[in-house]
PDB file of N, CA and C in Angstrom:
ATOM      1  N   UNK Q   1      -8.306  -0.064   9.241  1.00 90.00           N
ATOM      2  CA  UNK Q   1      -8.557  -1.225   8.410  1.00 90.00           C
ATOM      3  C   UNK Q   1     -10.062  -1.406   8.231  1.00 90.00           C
ATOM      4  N   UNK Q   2     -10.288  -1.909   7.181  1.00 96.00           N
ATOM      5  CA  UNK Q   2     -11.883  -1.714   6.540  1.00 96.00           C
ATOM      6  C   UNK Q   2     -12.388  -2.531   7.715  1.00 96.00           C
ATOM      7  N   UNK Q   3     -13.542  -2.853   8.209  1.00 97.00           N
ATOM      8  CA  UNK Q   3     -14.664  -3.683   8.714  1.00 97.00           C
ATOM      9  C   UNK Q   3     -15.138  -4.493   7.521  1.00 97.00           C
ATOM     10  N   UNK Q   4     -15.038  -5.955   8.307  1.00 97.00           N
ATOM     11  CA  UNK Q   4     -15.481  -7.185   7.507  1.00 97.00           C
ATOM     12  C   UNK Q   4     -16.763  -7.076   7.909  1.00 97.00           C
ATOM     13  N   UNK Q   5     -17.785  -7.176   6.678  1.00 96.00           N
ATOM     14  CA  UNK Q   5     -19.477  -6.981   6.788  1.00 96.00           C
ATOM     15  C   UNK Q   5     -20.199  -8.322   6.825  1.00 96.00           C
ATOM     16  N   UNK Q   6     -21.677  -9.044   7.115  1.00 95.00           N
ATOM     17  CA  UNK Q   6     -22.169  -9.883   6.985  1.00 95.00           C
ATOM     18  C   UNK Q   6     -23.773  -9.224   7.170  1.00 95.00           C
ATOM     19  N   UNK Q   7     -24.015 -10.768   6.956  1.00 92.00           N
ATOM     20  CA  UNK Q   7     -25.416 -10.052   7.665  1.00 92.00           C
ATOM     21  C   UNK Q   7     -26.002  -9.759   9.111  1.00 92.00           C
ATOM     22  N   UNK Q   8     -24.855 -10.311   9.688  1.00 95.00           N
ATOM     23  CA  UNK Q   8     -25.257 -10.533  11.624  1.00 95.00           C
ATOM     24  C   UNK Q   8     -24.711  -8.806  11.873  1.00 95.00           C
ATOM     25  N   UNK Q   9     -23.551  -8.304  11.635  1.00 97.00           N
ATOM     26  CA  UNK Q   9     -22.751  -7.597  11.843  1.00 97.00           C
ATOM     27  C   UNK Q   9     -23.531  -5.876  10.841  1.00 97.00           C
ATOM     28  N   UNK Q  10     -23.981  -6.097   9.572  1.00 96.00           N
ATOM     29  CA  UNK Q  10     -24.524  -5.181   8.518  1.00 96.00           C
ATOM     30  C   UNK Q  10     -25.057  -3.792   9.502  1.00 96.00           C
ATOM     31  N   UNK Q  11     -26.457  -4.396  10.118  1.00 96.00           N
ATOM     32  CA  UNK Q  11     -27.331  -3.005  10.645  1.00 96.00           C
ATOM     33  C   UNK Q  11     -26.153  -2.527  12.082  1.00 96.00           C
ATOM     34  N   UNK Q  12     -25.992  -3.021  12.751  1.00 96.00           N
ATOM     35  CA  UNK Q  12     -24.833  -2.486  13.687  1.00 96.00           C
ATOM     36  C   UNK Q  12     -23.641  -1.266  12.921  1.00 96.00           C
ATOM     37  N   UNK Q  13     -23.017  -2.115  12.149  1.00 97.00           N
ATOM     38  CA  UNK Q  13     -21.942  -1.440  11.571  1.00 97.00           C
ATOM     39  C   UNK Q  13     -22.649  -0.312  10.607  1.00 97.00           C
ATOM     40  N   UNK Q  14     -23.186  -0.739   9.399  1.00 97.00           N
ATOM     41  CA  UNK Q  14     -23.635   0.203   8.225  1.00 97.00           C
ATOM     42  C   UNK Q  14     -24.832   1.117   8.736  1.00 97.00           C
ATOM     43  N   UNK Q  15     -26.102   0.399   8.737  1.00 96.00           N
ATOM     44  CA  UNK Q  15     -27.510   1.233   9.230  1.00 96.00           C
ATOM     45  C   UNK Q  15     -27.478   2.272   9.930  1.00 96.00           C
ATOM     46  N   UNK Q  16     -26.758   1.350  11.177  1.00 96.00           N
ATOM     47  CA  UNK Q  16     -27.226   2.425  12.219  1.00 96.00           C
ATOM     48  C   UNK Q  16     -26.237   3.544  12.454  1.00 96.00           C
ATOM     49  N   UNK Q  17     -24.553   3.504  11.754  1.00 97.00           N
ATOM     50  CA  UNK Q  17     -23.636   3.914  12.000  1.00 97.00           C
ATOM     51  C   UNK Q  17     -24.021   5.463  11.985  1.00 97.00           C
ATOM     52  N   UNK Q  18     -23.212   6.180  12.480  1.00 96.00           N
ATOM     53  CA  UNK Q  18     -23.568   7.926  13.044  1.00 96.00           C
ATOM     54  C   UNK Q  18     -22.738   8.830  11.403  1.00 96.00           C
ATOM     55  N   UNK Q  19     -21.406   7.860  11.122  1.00 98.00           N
ATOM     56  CA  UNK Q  19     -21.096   8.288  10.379  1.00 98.00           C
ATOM     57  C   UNK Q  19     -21.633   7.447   9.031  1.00 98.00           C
ATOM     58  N   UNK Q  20     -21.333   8.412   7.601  1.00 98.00           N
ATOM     59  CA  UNK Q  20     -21.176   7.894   6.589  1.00 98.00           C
ATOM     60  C   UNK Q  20     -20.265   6.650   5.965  1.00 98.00           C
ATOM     61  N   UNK Q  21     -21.062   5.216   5.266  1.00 98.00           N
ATOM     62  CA  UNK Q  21     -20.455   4.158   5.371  1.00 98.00           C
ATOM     63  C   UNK Q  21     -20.162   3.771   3.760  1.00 98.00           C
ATOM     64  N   UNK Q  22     -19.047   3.291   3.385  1.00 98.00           N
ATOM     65  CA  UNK Q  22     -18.675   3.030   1.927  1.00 98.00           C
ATOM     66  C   UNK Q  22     -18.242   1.698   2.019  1.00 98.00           C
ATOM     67  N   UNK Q  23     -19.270   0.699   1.331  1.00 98.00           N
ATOM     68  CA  UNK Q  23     -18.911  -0.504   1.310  1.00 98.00           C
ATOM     69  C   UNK Q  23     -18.883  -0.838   0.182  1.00 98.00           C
ATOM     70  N   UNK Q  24     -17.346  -1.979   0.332  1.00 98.00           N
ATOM     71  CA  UNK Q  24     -17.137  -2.378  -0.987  1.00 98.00           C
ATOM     72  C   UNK Q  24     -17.607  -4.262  -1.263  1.00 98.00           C
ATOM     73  N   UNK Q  25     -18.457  -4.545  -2.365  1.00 98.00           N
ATOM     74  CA  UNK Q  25     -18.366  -5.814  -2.590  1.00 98.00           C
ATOM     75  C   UNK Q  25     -17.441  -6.086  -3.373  1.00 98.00           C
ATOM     76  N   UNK Q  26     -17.311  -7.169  -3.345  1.00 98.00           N
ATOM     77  CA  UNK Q  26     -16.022  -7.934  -3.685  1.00 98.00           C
ATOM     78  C   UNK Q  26     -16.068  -9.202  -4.038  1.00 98.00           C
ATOM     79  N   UNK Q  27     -15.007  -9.580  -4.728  1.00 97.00           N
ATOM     80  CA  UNK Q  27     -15.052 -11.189  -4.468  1.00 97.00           C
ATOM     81  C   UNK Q  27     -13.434 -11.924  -4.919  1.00 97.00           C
ATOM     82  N   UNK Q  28     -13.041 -12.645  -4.182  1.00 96.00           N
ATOM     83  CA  UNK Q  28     -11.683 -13.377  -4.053  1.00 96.00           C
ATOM     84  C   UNK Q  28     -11.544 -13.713  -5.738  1.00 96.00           C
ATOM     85  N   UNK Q  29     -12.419 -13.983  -6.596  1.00 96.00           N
ATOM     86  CA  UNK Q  29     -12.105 -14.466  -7.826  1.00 96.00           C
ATOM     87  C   UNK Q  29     -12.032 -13.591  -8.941  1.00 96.00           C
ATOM     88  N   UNK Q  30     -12.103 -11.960  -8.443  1.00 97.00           N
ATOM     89  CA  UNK Q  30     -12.885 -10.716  -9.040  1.00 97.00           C
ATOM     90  C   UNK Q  30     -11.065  -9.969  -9.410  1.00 97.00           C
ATOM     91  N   UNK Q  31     -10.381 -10.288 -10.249  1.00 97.00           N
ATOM     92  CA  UNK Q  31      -9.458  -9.484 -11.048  1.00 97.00           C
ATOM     93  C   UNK Q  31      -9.519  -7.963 -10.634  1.00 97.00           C
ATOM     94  N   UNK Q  32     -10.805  -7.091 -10.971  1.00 98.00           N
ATOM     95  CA  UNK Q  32     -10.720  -5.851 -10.652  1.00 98.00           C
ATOM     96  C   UNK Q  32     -10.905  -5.763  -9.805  1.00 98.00           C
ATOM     97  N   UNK Q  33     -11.399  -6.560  -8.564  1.00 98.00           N
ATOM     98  CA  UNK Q  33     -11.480  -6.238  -6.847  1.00 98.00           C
ATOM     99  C   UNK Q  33     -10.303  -6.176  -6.538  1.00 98.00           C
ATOM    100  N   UNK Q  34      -9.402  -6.863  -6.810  1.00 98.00           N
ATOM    101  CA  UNK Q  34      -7.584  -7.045  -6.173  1.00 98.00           C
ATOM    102  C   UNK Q  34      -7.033  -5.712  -6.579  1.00 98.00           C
ATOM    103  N   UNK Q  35      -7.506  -5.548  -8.162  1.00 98.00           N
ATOM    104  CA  UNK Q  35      -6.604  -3.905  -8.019  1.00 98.00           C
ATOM    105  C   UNK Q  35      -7.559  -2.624  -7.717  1.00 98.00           C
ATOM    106  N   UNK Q  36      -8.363  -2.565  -7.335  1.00 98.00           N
ATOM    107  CA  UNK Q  36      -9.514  -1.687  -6.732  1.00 98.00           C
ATOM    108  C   UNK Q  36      -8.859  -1.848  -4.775  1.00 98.00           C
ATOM    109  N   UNK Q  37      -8.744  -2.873  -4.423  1.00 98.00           N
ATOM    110  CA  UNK Q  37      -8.097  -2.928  -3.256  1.00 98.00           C
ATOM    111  C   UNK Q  37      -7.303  -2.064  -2.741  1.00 98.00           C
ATOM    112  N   UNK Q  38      -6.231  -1.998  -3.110  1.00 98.00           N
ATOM    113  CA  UNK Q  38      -5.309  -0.875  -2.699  1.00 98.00           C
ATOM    114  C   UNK Q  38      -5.464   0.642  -2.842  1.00 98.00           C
ATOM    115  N   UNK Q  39      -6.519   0.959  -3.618  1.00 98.00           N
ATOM    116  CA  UNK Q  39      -6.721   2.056  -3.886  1.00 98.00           C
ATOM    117  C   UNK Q  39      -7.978   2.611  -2.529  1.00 98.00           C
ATOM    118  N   UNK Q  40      -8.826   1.481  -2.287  1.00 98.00           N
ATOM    119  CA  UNK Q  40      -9.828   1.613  -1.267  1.00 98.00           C
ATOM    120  C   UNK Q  40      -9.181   1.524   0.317  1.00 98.00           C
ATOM    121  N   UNK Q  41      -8.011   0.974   0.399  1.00 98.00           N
ATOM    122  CA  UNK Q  41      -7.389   1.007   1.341  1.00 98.00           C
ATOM    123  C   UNK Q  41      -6.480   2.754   1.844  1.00 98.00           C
ATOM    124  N   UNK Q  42      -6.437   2.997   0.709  1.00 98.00           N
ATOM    125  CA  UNK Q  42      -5.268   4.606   0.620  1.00 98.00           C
ATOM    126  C   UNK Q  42      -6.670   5.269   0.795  1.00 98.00           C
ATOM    127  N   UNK Q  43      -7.581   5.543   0.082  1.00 98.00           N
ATOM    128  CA  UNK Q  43      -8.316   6.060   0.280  1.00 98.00           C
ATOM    129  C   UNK Q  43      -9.098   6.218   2.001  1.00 98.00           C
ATOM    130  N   UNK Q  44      -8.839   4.919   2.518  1.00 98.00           N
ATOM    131  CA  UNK Q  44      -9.455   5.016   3.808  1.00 98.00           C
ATOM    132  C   UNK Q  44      -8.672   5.700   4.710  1.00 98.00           C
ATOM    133  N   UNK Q  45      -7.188   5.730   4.354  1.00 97.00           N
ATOM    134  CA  UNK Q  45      -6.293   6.433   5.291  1.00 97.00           C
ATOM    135  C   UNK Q  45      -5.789   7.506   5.185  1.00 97.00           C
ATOM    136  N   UNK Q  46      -7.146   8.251   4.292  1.00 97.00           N
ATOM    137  CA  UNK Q  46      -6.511   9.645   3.794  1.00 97.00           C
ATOM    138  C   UNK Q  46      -8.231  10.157   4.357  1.00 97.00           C
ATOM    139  N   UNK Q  47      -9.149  10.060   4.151  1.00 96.00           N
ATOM    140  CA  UNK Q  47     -10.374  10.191   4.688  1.00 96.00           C
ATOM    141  C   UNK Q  47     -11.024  10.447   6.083  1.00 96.00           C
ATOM    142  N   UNK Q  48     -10.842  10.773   6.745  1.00 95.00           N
ATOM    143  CA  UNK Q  48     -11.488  10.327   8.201  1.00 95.00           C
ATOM    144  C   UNK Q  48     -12.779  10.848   8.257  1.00 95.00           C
ATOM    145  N   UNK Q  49     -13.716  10.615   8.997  1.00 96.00           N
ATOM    146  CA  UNK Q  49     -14.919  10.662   9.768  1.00 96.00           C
ATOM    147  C   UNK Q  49     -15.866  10.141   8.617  1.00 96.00           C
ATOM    148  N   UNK Q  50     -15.182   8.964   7.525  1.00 98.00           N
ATOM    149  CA  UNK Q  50     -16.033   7.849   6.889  1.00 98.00           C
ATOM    150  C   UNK Q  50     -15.724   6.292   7.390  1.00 98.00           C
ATOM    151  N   UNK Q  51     -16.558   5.536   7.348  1.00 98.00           N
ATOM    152  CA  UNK Q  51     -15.980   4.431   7.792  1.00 98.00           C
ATOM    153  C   UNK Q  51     -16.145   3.247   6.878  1.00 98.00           C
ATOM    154  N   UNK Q  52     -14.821   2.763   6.432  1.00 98.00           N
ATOM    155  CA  UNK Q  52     -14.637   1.770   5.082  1.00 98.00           C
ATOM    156  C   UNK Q  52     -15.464   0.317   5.546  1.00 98.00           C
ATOM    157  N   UNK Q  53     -16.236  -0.396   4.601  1.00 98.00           N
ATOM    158  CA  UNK Q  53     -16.501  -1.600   5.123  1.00 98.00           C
ATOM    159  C   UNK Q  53     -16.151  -2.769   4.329  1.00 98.00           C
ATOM    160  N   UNK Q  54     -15.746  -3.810   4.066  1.00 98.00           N
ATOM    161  CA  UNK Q  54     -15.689  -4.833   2.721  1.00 98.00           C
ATOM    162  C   UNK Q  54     -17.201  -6.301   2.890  1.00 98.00           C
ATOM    163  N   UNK Q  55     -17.626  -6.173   2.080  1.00 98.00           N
ATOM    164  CA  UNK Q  55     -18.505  -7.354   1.706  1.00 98.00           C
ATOM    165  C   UNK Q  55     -17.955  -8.171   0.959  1.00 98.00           C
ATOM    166  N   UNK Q  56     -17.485  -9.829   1.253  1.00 97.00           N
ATOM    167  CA  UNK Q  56     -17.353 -10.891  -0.052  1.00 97.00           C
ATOM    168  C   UNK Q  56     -18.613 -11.478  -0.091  1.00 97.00           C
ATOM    169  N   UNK Q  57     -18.595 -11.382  -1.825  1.00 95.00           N
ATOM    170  CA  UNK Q  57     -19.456 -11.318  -2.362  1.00 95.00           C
ATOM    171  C   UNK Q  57     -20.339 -12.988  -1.854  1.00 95.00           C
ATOM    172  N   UNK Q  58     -19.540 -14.126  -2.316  1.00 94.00           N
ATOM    173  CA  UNK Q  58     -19.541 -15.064  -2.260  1.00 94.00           C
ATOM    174  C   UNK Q  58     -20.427 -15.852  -0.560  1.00 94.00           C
ATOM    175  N   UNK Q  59     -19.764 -14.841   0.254  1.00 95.00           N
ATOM    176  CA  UNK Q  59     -20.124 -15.038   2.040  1.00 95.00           C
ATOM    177  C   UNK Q  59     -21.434 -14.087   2.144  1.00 95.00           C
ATOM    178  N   UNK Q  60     -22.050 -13.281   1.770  1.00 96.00           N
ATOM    179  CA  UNK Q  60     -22.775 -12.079   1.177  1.00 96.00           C
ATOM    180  C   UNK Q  60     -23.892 -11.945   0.676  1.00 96.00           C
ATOM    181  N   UNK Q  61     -24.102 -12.928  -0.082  1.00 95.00           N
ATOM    182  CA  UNK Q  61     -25.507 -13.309  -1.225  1.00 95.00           C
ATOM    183  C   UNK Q  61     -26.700 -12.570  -1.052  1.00 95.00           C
ATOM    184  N   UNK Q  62     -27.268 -12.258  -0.051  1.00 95.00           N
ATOM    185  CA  UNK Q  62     -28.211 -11.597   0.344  1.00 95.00           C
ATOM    186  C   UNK Q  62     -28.132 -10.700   0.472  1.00 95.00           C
ATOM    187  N   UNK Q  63     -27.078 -10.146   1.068  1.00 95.00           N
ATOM    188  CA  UNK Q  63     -26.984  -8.744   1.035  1.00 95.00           C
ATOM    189  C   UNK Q  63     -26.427  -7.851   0.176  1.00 95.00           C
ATOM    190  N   UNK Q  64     -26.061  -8.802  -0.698  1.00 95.00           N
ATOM    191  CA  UNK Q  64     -25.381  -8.101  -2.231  1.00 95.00           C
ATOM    192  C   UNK Q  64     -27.085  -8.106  -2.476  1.00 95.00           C
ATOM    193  N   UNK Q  65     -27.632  -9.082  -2.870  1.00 95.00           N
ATOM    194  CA  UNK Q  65     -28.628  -9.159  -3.642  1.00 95.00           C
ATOM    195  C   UNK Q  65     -29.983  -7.570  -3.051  1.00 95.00           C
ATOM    196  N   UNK Q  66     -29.869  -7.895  -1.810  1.00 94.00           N
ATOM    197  CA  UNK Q  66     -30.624  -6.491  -1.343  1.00 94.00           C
ATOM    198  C   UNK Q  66     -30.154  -5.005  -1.433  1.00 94.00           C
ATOM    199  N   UNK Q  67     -28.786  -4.801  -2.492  1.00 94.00           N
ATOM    200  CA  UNK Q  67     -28.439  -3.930  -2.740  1.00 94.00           C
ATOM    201  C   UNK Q  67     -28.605  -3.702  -4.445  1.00 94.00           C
ATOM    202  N   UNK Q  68     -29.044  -5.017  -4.849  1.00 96.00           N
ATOM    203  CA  UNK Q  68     -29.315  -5.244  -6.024  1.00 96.00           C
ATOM    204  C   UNK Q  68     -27.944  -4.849  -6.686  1.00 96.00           C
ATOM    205  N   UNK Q  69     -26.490  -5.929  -6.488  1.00 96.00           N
ATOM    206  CA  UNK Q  69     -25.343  -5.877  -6.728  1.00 96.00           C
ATOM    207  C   UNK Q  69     -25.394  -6.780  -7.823  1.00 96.00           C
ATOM    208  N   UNK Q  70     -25.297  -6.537  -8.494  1.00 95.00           N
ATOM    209  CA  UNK Q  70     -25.251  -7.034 -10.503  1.00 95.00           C
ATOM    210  C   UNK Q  70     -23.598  -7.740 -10.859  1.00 95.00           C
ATOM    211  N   UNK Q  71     -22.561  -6.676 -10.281  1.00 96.00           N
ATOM    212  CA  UNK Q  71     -21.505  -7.246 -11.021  1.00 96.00           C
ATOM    213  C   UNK Q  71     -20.070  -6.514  -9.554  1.00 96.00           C
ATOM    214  N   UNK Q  72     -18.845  -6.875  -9.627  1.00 97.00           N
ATOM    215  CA  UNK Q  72     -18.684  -6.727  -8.430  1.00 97.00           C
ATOM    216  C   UNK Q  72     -16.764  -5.640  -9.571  1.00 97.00           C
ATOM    217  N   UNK Q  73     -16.330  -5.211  -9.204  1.00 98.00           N
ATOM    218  CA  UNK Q  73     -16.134  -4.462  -7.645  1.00 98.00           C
ATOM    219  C   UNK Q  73     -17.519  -3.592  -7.464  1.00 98.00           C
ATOM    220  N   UNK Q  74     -18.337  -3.285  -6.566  1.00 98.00           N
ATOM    221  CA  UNK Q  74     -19.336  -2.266  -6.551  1.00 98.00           C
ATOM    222  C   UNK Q  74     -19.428  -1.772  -4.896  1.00 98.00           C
ATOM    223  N   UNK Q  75     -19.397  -0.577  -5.421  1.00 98.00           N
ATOM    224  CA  UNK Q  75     -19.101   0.765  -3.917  1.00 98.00           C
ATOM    225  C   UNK Q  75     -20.413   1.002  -4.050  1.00 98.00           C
ATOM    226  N   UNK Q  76     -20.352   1.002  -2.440  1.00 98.00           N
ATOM    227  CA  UNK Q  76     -22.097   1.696  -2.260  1.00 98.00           C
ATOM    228  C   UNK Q  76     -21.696   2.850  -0.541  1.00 98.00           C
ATOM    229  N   UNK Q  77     -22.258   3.969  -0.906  1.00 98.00           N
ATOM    230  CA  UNK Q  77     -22.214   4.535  -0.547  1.00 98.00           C
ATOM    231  C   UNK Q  77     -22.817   4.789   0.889  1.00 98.00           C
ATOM    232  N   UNK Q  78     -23.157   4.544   1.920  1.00 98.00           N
ATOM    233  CA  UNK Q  78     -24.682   5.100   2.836  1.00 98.00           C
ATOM    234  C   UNK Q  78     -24.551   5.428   4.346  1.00 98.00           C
ATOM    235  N   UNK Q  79     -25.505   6.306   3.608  1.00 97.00           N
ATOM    236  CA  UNK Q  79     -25.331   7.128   4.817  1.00 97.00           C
ATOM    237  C   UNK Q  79     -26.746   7.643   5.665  1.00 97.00           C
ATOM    238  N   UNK Q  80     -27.107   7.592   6.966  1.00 96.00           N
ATOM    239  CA  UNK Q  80     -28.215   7.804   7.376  1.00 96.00           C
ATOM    240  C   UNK Q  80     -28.824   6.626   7.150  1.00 96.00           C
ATOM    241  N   UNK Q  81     -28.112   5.521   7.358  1.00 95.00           N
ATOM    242  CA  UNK Q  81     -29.339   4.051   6.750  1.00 95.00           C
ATOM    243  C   UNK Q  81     -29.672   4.083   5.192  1.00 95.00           C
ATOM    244  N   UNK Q  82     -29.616   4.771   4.602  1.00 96.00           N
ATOM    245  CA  UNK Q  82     -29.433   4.949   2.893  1.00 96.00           C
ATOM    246  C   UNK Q  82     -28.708   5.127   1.981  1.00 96.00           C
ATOM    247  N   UNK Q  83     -28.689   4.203   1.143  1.00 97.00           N
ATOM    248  CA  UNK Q  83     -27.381   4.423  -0.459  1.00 97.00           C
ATOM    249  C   UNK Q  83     -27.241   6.133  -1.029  1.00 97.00           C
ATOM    250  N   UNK Q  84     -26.672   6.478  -1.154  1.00 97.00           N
ATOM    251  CA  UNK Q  84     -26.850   7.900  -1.186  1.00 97.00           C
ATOM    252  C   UNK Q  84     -25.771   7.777  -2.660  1.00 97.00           C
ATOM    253  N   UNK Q  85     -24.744   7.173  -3.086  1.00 98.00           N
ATOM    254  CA  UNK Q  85     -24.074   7.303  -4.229  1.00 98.00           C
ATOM    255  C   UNK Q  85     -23.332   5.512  -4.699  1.00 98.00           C
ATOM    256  N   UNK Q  86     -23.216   5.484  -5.620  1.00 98.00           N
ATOM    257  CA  UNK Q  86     -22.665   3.931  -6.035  1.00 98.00           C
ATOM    258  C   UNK Q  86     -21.809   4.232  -7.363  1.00 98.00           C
ATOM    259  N   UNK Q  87     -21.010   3.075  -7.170  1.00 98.00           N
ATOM    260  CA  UNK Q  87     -19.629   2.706  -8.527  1.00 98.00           C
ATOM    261  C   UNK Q  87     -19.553   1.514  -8.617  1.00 98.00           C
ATOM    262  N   UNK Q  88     -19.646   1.459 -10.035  1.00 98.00           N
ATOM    263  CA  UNK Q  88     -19.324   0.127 -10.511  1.00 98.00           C
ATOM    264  C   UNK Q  88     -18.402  -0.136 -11.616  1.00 98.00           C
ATOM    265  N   UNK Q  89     -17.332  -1.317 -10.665  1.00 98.00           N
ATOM    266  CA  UNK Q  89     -16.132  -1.232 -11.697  1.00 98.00           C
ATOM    267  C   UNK Q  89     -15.040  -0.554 -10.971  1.00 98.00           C
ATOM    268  N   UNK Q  90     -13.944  -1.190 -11.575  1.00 98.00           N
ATOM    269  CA  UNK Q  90     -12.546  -0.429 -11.109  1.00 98.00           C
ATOM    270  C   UNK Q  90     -12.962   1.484 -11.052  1.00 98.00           C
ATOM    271  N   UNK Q  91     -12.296   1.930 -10.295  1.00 98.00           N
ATOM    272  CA  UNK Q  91     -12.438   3.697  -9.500  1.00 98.00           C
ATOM    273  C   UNK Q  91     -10.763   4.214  -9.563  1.00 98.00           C
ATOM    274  N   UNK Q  92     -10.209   4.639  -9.185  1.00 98.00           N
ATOM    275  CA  UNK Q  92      -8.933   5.172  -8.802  1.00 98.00           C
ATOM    276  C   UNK Q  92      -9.172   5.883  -7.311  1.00 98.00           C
ATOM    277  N   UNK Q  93      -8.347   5.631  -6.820  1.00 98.00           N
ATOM    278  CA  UNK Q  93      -7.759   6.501  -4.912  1.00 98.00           C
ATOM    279  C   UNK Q  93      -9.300   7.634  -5.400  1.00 98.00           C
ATOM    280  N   UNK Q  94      -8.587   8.338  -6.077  1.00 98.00           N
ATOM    281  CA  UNK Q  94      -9.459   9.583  -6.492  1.00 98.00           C
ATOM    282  C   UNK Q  94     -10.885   9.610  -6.397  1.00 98.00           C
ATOM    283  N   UNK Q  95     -11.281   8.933  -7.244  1.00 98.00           N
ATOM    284  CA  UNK Q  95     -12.002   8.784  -7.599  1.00 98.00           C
ATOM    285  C   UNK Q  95     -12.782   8.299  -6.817  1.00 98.00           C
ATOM    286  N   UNK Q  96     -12.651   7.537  -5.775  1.00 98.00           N
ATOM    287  CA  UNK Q  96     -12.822   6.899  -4.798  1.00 98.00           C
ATOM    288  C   UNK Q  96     -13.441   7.836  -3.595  1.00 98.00           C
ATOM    289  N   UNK Q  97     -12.712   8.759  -3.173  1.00 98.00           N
ATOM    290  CA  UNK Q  97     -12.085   9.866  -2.988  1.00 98.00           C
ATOM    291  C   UNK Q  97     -13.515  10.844  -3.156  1.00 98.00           C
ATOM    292  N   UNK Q  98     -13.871  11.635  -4.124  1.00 98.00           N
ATOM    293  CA  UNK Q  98     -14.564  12.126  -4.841  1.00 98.00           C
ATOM    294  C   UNK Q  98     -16.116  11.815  -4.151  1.00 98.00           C
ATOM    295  N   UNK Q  99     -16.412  10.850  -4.612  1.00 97.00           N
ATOM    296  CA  UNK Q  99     -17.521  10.279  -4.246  1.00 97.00           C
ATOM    297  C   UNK Q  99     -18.439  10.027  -2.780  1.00 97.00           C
ATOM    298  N   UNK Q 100     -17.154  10.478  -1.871  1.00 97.00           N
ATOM    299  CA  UNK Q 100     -17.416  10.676  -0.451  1.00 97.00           C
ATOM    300  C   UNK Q 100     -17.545  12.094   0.142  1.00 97.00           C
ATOM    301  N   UNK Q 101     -18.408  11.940   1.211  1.00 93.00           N
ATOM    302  CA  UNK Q 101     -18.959  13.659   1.585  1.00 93.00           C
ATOM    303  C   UNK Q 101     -17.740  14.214   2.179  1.00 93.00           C
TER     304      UNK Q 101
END
């Protein structure tokens, strides 16, 4: 199950993590986050040695904003402490998929 992100929790979980981290922002009022959901979920349980994280957007502000997150569903990729690939907008499993090492 994904890891719920903040800012107390962020450099622990994402930064410093050993493995590669794919976090998704989000937001409870976000139409394409709900059906982007299930697809980021299959995707996590088909994947291993990545580790899924979710950001709401809303609880988040800062750290969307220090990712310079514009519009939401948006995947960010990172790895080694750095964004290394990003999506914005509904993805498919696949596609999803794809985008990870």
């Amino acid at each position: 199950m994904a890891v719920a992100i903040n800012s107390e929790n962020f450099e622990s979980e994402v930064l410093n993590s050993k493995v590669p981290v794919l976090v998704d922002f989000w937001s409870v009022t976000c139409g394409p986050c709900a059906m982007l959901a299930p697809n980021f979920e299959e995707a996590e349980k088909e994947v291993p040695g990545v580790k899924f994280c979710k950001a709401e957007l809303s609880e988040n502000i800062k750290l969307a904003r220090s990712f310079k997150v514009m519009s939401v569903p948006t995947l960010v990729l990172i790895q080694d402490g750095k964004e290394v690939k990003r999506s914005v907008g509904f993805i498919s499993k696949e596609e999803i998929i794809d985008m990870l090492p």
